[in-house]
Coordinates of C-alpha atoms and ligand atoms in Angstrom, one line a residue:
X1 CA -132.4 -10.1 -17.6
X2 CA -133.1 -14.0 -18.0
X3 CA -130.0 -15.9 -17.4
X4 CA -128.7 -18.1 -20.1
X5 CA -126.1 -20.6 -21.6
X6 CA -125.2 -20.4 -25.1
X7 CA -123.0 -22.4 -26.2
X8 CA -122.3 -23.9 -29.8
X9 CA -119.3 -26.2 -29.8
X10 CA -119.7 -26.8 -33.7
X11 CA -116.9 -25.7 -36.1
X12 CA -119.5 -25.2 -39.3
X13 CA -117.8 -24.3 -42.5
X14 CA -120.7 -23.4 -44.9
X15 CA -120.7 -23.0 -48.5
X16 CA -121.1 -24.6 -52.0
X17 CA -118.2 -27.0 -53.1
X18 CA -116.7 -26.6 -49.5
X19 CA -116.4 -30.3 -48.9
X20 CA -113.5 -30.5 -50.4
X21 CA -112.3 -28.6 -47.9
X22 CA -113.1 -31.5 -45.4
X23 CA -109.6 -33.4 -45.3
X24 CA -108.2 -29.2 -44.2
X25 CA -110.6 -29.5 -40.5
X26 CA -109.9 -33.0 -39.8
X27 CA -107.0 -33.3 -37.0
X28 CA -104.3 -35.1 -38.4
X29 CA -104.6 -38.1 -36.0
X30 CA -108.1 -39.3 -36.9
X31 CA -107.1 -41.9 -39.4
X32 CA -109.7 -44.1 -39.5
X33 CA -112.9 -42.7 -40.2
X34 CA -116.7 -44.8 -40.3
X35 CA -119.0 -43.2 -42.6
X36 CA -122.8 -43.5 -41.5
X37 CA -124.9 -43.1 -44.2
X38 CA -128.3 -44.3 -46.0
X39 CA -128.6 -47.4 -48.6
X40 CA -129.9 -44.7 -51.5
X41 CA -126.9 -42.2 -50.5
X42 CA -125.0 -45.4 -51.6
X43 CA -126.8 -46.7 -54.4
X44 CA -126.7 -43.0 -55.8
X45 CA -123.1 -42.3 -55.1
X46 CA -122.6 -38.8 -56.1
X47 CA -122.1 -37.6 -52.0
X48 CA -120.4 -40.6 -51.0
X49 CA -117.8 -40.5 -54.2
X50 CA -117.1 -36.9 -53.4
X51 CA -116.7 -38.0 -49.4
X52 CA -114.2 -40.5 -50.6
X53 CA -112.3 -38.4 -52.8
X54 CA -112.1 -35.9 -49.9
X55 CA -111.0 -38.6 -47.2
X56 CA -108.0 -39.6 -49.7
X57 CA -105.0 -40.8 -47.5
X58 CA -107.1 -41.7 -45.0
X59 CA -108.7 -45.5 -44.0
X60 CA -112.2 -45.4 -44.1
X61 CA -115.0 -47.7 -44.0
X62 CA -118.8 -47.4 -44.9
X63 CA -122.1 -48.0 -42.7
X64 CA -125.3 -48.2 -44.8
X65 CA -127.6 -50.1 -42.9
X66 CA -129.6 -47.2 -41.3
X67 CA -133.5 -47.2 -42.1
X68 CA -135.3 -43.9 -42.3
X69 CA -136.3 -42.8 -38.9
X70 CA -133.4 -44.8 -37.4
X71 CA -134.1 -47.7 -35.1
X72 CA -132.3 -48.7 -32.4
X73 CA -130.6 -51.5 -33.7
X74 CA -129.3 -49.9 -36.6
X75 CA -127.0 -48.0 -33.8
X76 CA -126.4 -51.0 -32.4
X77 CA -125.1 -52.4 -35.8
X78 CA -123.5 -50.0 -36.4
X79 CA -121.1 -49.7 -33.3
X80 CA -120.2 -53.1 -33.7
X81 CA -118.9 -52.1 -37.0
X82 CA -117.0 -48.8 -35.5
X83 CA -115.4 -51.4 -32.9
X84 CA -114.6 -53.8 -35.6
X85 CA -113.5 -51.7 -37.7
X86 CA -111.2 -48.9 -35.0
X87 CA -113.3 -46.2 -36.2
X88 CA -111.1 -43.3 -34.4
X89 CA -114.3 -40.6 -35.7
X90 CA -117.4 -41.3 -37.3
X91 CA -119.1 -39.2 -40.2
X92 CA -122.6 -38.9 -40.5
X93 CA -123.8 -38.5 -44.2
X94 CA -127.3 -37.9 -45.1
X95 CA -130.7 -36.8 -43.9
X96 CA -131.5 -36.4 -40.1
X97 CA -131.6 -40.5 -40.0
X98 CA -127.7 -41.3 -40.6
X99 CA -126.5 -37.7 -38.8
X100 CA -128.7 -39.4 -35.8
X101 CA -127.4 -42.7 -36.1
X102 CA -123.8 -41.8 -36.2
X103 CA -124.4 -40.1 -32.8
X104 CA -125.5 -43.3 -31.5
X105 CA -122.7 -45.3 -32.9
X106 CA -120.4 -42.6 -31.4
X107 CA -121.8 -43.0 -28.4
X108 CA -121.8 -46.8 -28.6
X109 CA -118.4 -47.4 -29.9
X110 CA -116.8 -45.7 -26.1
X111 CA -119.3 -46.9 -24.3
X112 CA -120.8 -50.5 -23.0
X113 CA -124.2 -51.5 -23.7
X114 CA -126.9 -51.2 -26.2
X115 CA -129.0 -47.8 -27.6
X116 CA -131.9 -48.8 -25.8
X117 CA -130.4 -48.9 -22.4
X118 CA -129.3 -45.3 -22.8
X119 CA -132.4 -44.0 -23.9
X120 CA -134.0 -45.6 -20.9
X121 CA -131.4 -43.5 -18.9
X122 CA -128.2 -45.4 -18.1
X123 CA -125.6 -43.1 -18.3
X124 CA -123.0 -42.1 -20.8
X125 CA -119.5 -42.7 -18.9
X126 CA -117.4 -41.6 -21.7
X127 CA -117.6 -39.0 -24.5
X128 CA -118.6 -40.4 -28.1
X129 CA -116.2 -40.7 -30.8
X130 CA -115.6 -37.1 -32.9
X131 CA -118.4 -36.8 -35.1
X132 CA -118.9 -35.3 -38.4
X133 CA -121.9 -33.9 -39.9
X134 CA -122.2 -33.8 -43.9
X135 CA -126.1 -33.0 -44.3
X136 CA -127.4 -33.8 -47.7
X137 CA -131.0 -32.2 -46.6
X138 CA -131.9 -29.3 -45.4
X139 CA -134.5 -28.9 -42.2
X140 CA -133.5 -31.3 -39.1
X141 CA -130.6 -29.2 -37.7
X142 CA -128.7 -32.8 -36.4
X143 CA -125.7 -31.0 -37.7
X144 CA -125.6 -28.5 -34.8
X145 CA -127.0 -30.3 -32.4
X146 CA -125.8 -32.8 -29.1
X147 CA -129.4 -34.9 -30.1
X148 CA -130.2 -37.9 -31.8
X149 CA -133.6 -39.4 -32.2
X150 CA -134.4 -42.9 -32.7
X151 CA -137.3 -45.3 -32.8
X152 CA -138.6 -48.6 -31.1
X153 CA -140.2 -50.3 -33.7
X154 CA -141.3 -52.8 -31.1
X155 CA -142.6 -50.1 -28.1
X156 CA -143.6 -47.9 -31.1
X157 CA -142.2 -45.3 -30.1
X158 CA -139.3 -42.5 -30.5
X159 CA -136.6 -41.6 -28.2
X160 CA -134.0 -38.9 -28.1
X161 CA -130.4 -39.3 -26.4
X162 CA -128.9 -35.6 -25.4
X163 CA -125.3 -34.8 -25.0
X164 CA -122.9 -32.8 -24.7
X165 CA -120.4 -35.2 -26.7
X166 CA -123.1 -35.8 -29.7
X167 CA -122.5 -32.5 -30.9
X168 CA -120.8 -33.1 -34.1
X169 CA -116.9 -31.1 -33.7
X170 CA -117.1 -30.2 -37.5
X171 CA -120.0 -30.1 -39.7
X172 CA -119.7 -28.9 -43.3
X173 CA -122.8 -27.5 -44.9
X174 CA -122.3 -27.8 -48.6
X175 CA -125.5 -26.9 -49.8
X176 CA -124.5 -28.6 -53.0
X177 CA -125.0 -32.0 -51.6
X178 CA -128.8 -31.1 -51.2
X179 CA -129.3 -30.5 -54.9
X180 CA -130.8 -33.7 -56.0
X181 CA -133.1 -33.9 -52.9
X182 CA -136.4 -34.6 -54.5
X183 CA -139.3 -32.1 -54.2
X184 CA -141.5 -33.6 -51.4
X185 CA -137.9 -33.9 -49.6
X186 CA -137.4 -30.5 -49.9
X187 CA -140.6 -29.0 -48.1
X188 CA -140.7 -32.1 -46.0
X189 CA -136.9 -31.2 -44.2
X190 CA -137.7 -27.6 -44.8
X191 CA -141.1 -27.5 -42.6
X192 CA -139.1 -28.9 -40.0
X193 CA -136.2 -26.3 -40.0
X194 CA -139.2 -23.9 -39.7
X195 CA -140.9 -25.8 -36.6
X196 CA -137.5 -26.0 -35.0
X197 CA -137.5 -22.6 -35.1
X198 CA -140.9 -21.7 -34.0
X199 CA -141.2 -23.7 -31.0
X200 CA -137.8 -23.0 -29.7
X201 CA -138.5 -19.5 -30.1
X202 CA -142.1 -19.5 -28.0
X203 CA -140.0 -22.7 -26.0
X204 CA -139.9 -21.1 -21.8
X205 CA -136.6 -22.3 -21.9
X206 CA -136.1 -19.3 -25.2
X207 CA -133.8 -16.0 -24.3
X208 CA -133.1 -13.1 -26.6
X209 CA -129.9 -14.4 -28.5
X210 CA -131.3 -17.9 -29.5
X211 CA -134.8 -15.7 -30.2
X212 CA -132.8 -13.8 -33.0
X213 CA -131.3 -17.2 -34.3
X214 CA -135.0 -18.6 -34.4
X215 CA -136.7 -15.7 -36.3
X216 CA -133.7 -15.9 -38.7
X217 CA -134.8 -19.4 -39.1
X218 CA -138.5 -18.5 -39.9
X219 CA -137.9 -15.4 -41.9
X220 CA -135.2 -17.9 -44.4
X221 CA -137.9 -20.4 -44.6
X222 CA -140.8 -18.3 -45.5
X223 CA -138.7 -16.7 -47.8
X224 CA -136.9 -19.5 -49.4
X225 CA -138.8 -22.8 -49.3
X226 CA -141.3 -22.3 -52.1
X227 CA -138.4 -21.3 -54.4
X228 CA -136.2 -24.3 -53.1
X229 CA -139.2 -26.9 -54.0
X230 CA -138.6 -25.6 -57.1
X231 CA -134.9 -26.6 -57.1
X232 CA -133.4 -23.5 -57.3
X233 CA -130.0 -22.8 -56.1
X234 CA -130.1 -19.9 -54.3
X235 CA -132.8 -21.3 -52.4
X236 CA -132.0 -24.3 -51.4
X237 CA -128.5 -23.3 -50.5
X238 CA -131.2 -20.7 -47.7
X239 CA -132.5 -23.6 -46.6
X240 CA -129.5 -25.3 -45.7
X241 CA -128.9 -21.9 -43.8
X242 CA -132.0 -21.8 -41.9
X243 CA -131.7 -25.9 -41.1
X244 CA -128.2 -24.6 -39.3
X245 CA -130.2 -21.8 -37.4
X246 CA -132.9 -24.3 -36.7
X247 CA -130.5 -26.9 -34.5
X248 CA -129.1 -23.7 -33.2
X249 CA -132.3 -22.5 -31.9
X250 CA -133.4 -25.8 -30.4
X251 CA -129.8 -27.2 -29.0
X252 CA -130.9 -23.8 -26.4
X253 CA -134.5 -24.1 -26.2
X254 CA -135.5 -27.0 -27.5
X255 CA -138.8 -28.0 -29.4
X256 CA -142.2 -28.2 -27.5
X257 CA -145.6 -29.8 -28.3
X258 CA -145.9 -30.2 -32.0
X259 CA -142.3 -32.0 -31.9
X260 CA -143.9 -34.6 -29.6
X261 CA -147.4 -34.4 -31.2
X262 CA -145.8 -35.5 -34.5
X263 CA -143.9 -38.4 -33.7
X264 CA -147.6 -40.6 -33.2
X265 CA -148.1 -39.5 -36.8
X266 CA -144.4 -41.0 -38.2
X267 CA -144.9 -44.2 -35.8
X268 CA -148.3 -45.2 -36.8
X269 CA -149.3 -43.2 -39.6
X270 CA -145.5 -42.9 -41.5
X271 CA -146.0 -39.1 -42.1
X272 CA -142.5 -37.7 -42.9
X273 CA -141.6 -36.3 -39.6
X274 CA -141.2 -32.5 -40.8
X275 CA -144.8 -32.7 -42.2
X276 CA -145.8 -34.6 -38.6
X277 CA -144.8 -31.1 -37.2
X278 CA -145.6 -28.4 -39.5
X279 CA -149.3 -29.8 -39.7
X280 CA -149.9 -29.5 -36.2
X281 CA -148.5 -26.0 -36.1
X282 CA -151.5 -24.3 -37.2
X283 CA -153.6 -25.5 -34.8
X284 CA -151.3 -25.3 -31.7
X285 CA -150.6 -21.7 -32.7
X286 CA -154.3 -21.0 -32.8
X287 CA -154.7 -22.3 -29.0
X288 CA -151.6 -20.1 -28.3
X289 CA -152.8 -16.8 -29.7
X290 CA -156.0 -17.7 -26.8
X291 CA -153.7 -19.4 -24.2
X292 CA -149.8 -18.5 -23.8
X293 CA -148.2 -16.5 -21.4
X294 CA -146.3 -15.6 -24.6
X295 CA -148.9 -13.5 -26.4
X296 CA -146.2 -10.9 -28.2
X297 CA -144.4 -13.9 -29.3
X298 CA -147.2 -15.0 -31.0
X299 CA -148.4 -12.3 -32.4
X300 CA -145.0 -11.4 -33.9
X301 CA -145.3 -14.9 -35.5
X302 CA -148.8 -14.4 -36.7
X303 CA -147.2 -10.8 -38.5
X304 CA -144.6 -12.6 -39.9
X305 CA -146.5 -15.5 -41.4
X306 CA -149.2 -12.6 -42.8
X307 CA -147.5 -11.8 -46.2
X308 CA -148.1 -15.7 -47.3
X309 CA -151.7 -15.6 -46.3
X310 CA -151.1 -17.1 -42.8
X311 CA -149.4 -20.3 -42.4
X312 CA -152.1 -22.8 -43.3
X313 CA -152.0 -21.2 -46.8
X314 CA -148.6 -21.3 -46.8
X315 CA -148.4 -24.9 -46.1
X316 CA -151.0 -25.5 -48.6
X317 CA -149.1 -23.5 -51.1
X318 CA -146.7 -26.1 -51.0
X319 CA -148.6 -28.9 -51.4
X320 CA -148.9 -30.1 -47.8
X321 CA -152.3 -30.7 -46.0
X322 CA -152.9 -30.0 -42.4
X323 CA -155.8 -32.0 -42.2
X324 CA -154.8 -35.1 -40.2
X325 CA -157.5 -37.4 -42.3
X326 CA -155.4 -37.0 -45.4
X327 CA -152.7 -39.1 -43.7
X328 CA -154.9 -41.9 -42.5
X329 CA -155.6 -40.5 -38.6
X330 CA -159.0 -40.9 -37.0
X331 CA -160.8 -39.9 -34.0
X332 CA -159.9 -43.4 -32.7
X333 CA -156.1 -42.4 -33.3
X334 CA -156.7 -40.1 -30.8
X335 CA -156.4 -41.5 -27.0
X336 CA -153.4 -43.5 -27.8
X337 CA -151.9 -40.5 -29.8
X338 CA -152.2 -38.4 -26.4
X339 CA -150.9 -41.5 -24.1
X340 CA -147.9 -41.3 -26.0
X341 CA -147.5 -37.7 -25.8
X342 CA -148.8 -36.7 -22.0
X343 CA -145.8 -38.3 -20.6
X344 CA -143.0 -36.3 -22.5
X345 CA -140.9 -33.1 -20.8
X346 CA -141.2 -30.9 -23.5
X347 CA -145.0 -30.4 -22.4
X348 CA -143.8 -28.2 -19.3
X349 CA -141.5 -26.0 -21.9
X350 CA -144.7 -25.3 -23.7
X351 CA -145.8 -21.9 -22.6
X352 CA -149.5 -22.8 -22.6
X353 CA -151.8 -24.8 -20.0
X354 CA -151.2 -28.3 -21.4
X355 CA -153.1 -31.1 -20.7
X356 CA -154.3 -34.6 -22.2
X357 CA -157.7 -32.8 -22.9
X358 CA -156.1 -30.1 -24.5
X359 CA -153.9 -32.2 -26.5
X360 CA -156.9 -34.8 -27.3
X361 CA -158.8 -31.6 -28.5
X362 CA -155.4 -30.0 -30.7
X363 CA -155.7 -33.8 -32.8
X364 CA -159.5 -33.3 -33.4
X365 CA -159.3 -30.0 -34.3
X366 CA -156.5 -30.5 -36.9
X367 CA -158.5 -33.9 -37.9
Ligands
FE2_1 FE1 -137.6 -31.9 -35.8

């Protein structure tokens, strides 16, 4: 059997209403806590006031200067705040952006330098501050991963941190925090979970126990996302579960080509991250049907999607176009996109021959 390491050091407390139990899971020694969130959550303060009640008796502060697709600068600013405040732990409250930003802040609170230096390969000398994840969307999986993705606004590119100390030591997944998501966010984040699971399942780093996790995520998204879009609570609970499963799956097997092909769509055309991956999946799977080294897995995925009319129909019924033109992409964009994608390591763990020409052809087919 293929050798593997399955390491999931996050204490996950899952269930509706369980945010109230947060204090019981935070070690008493962690007295000063910085909450990293986004301005939207500060304004519509339901989640934040529930968190405030749970943190009664501790000293806490809020850093909410985090943009969608967090920038390098946001992490640098957050770390300056954390140091000035004397934070002993960082809570990420929100969608993937605040959660990832919280990880960058936690790293820079204990290590010198700027986020950009670490994304360029500077070695992390010390563990990050302890991190707690409180997701309010269902899809990024950041609540259970050691990854954090940031956008370099000047170079118009994305970079990812990965370090064992960036696993949250605790994530409270209370699906009630996701109930106020707008419909479009339910769909885009939910499709991120689907892409995570599909990509991790197909990755050349995949192994059997992780495959079971990925398949459970895929089944859950297919069965639940349409009802979650209608804001039905049991389906939204199921999507919170699927997000966690997708996060576990990419922790062990990573994302592959669709995620890196999606980055330029987000950076240049502001396509929400989850949508950017999902709209590329149908053409990617079509290519894999012919060229992959894992034909049984590709066939299994297409069998799972068949009851929904196939992936493209499933997406269209969620109101998602799989045509890149609908997002403003043109043929002239493709060479630049390809140049951004071909250099990334995730190309290597994609189970098919991937060259610049293949990537260009996939973008062109999706136009
Ligand atoms: Fe993602």
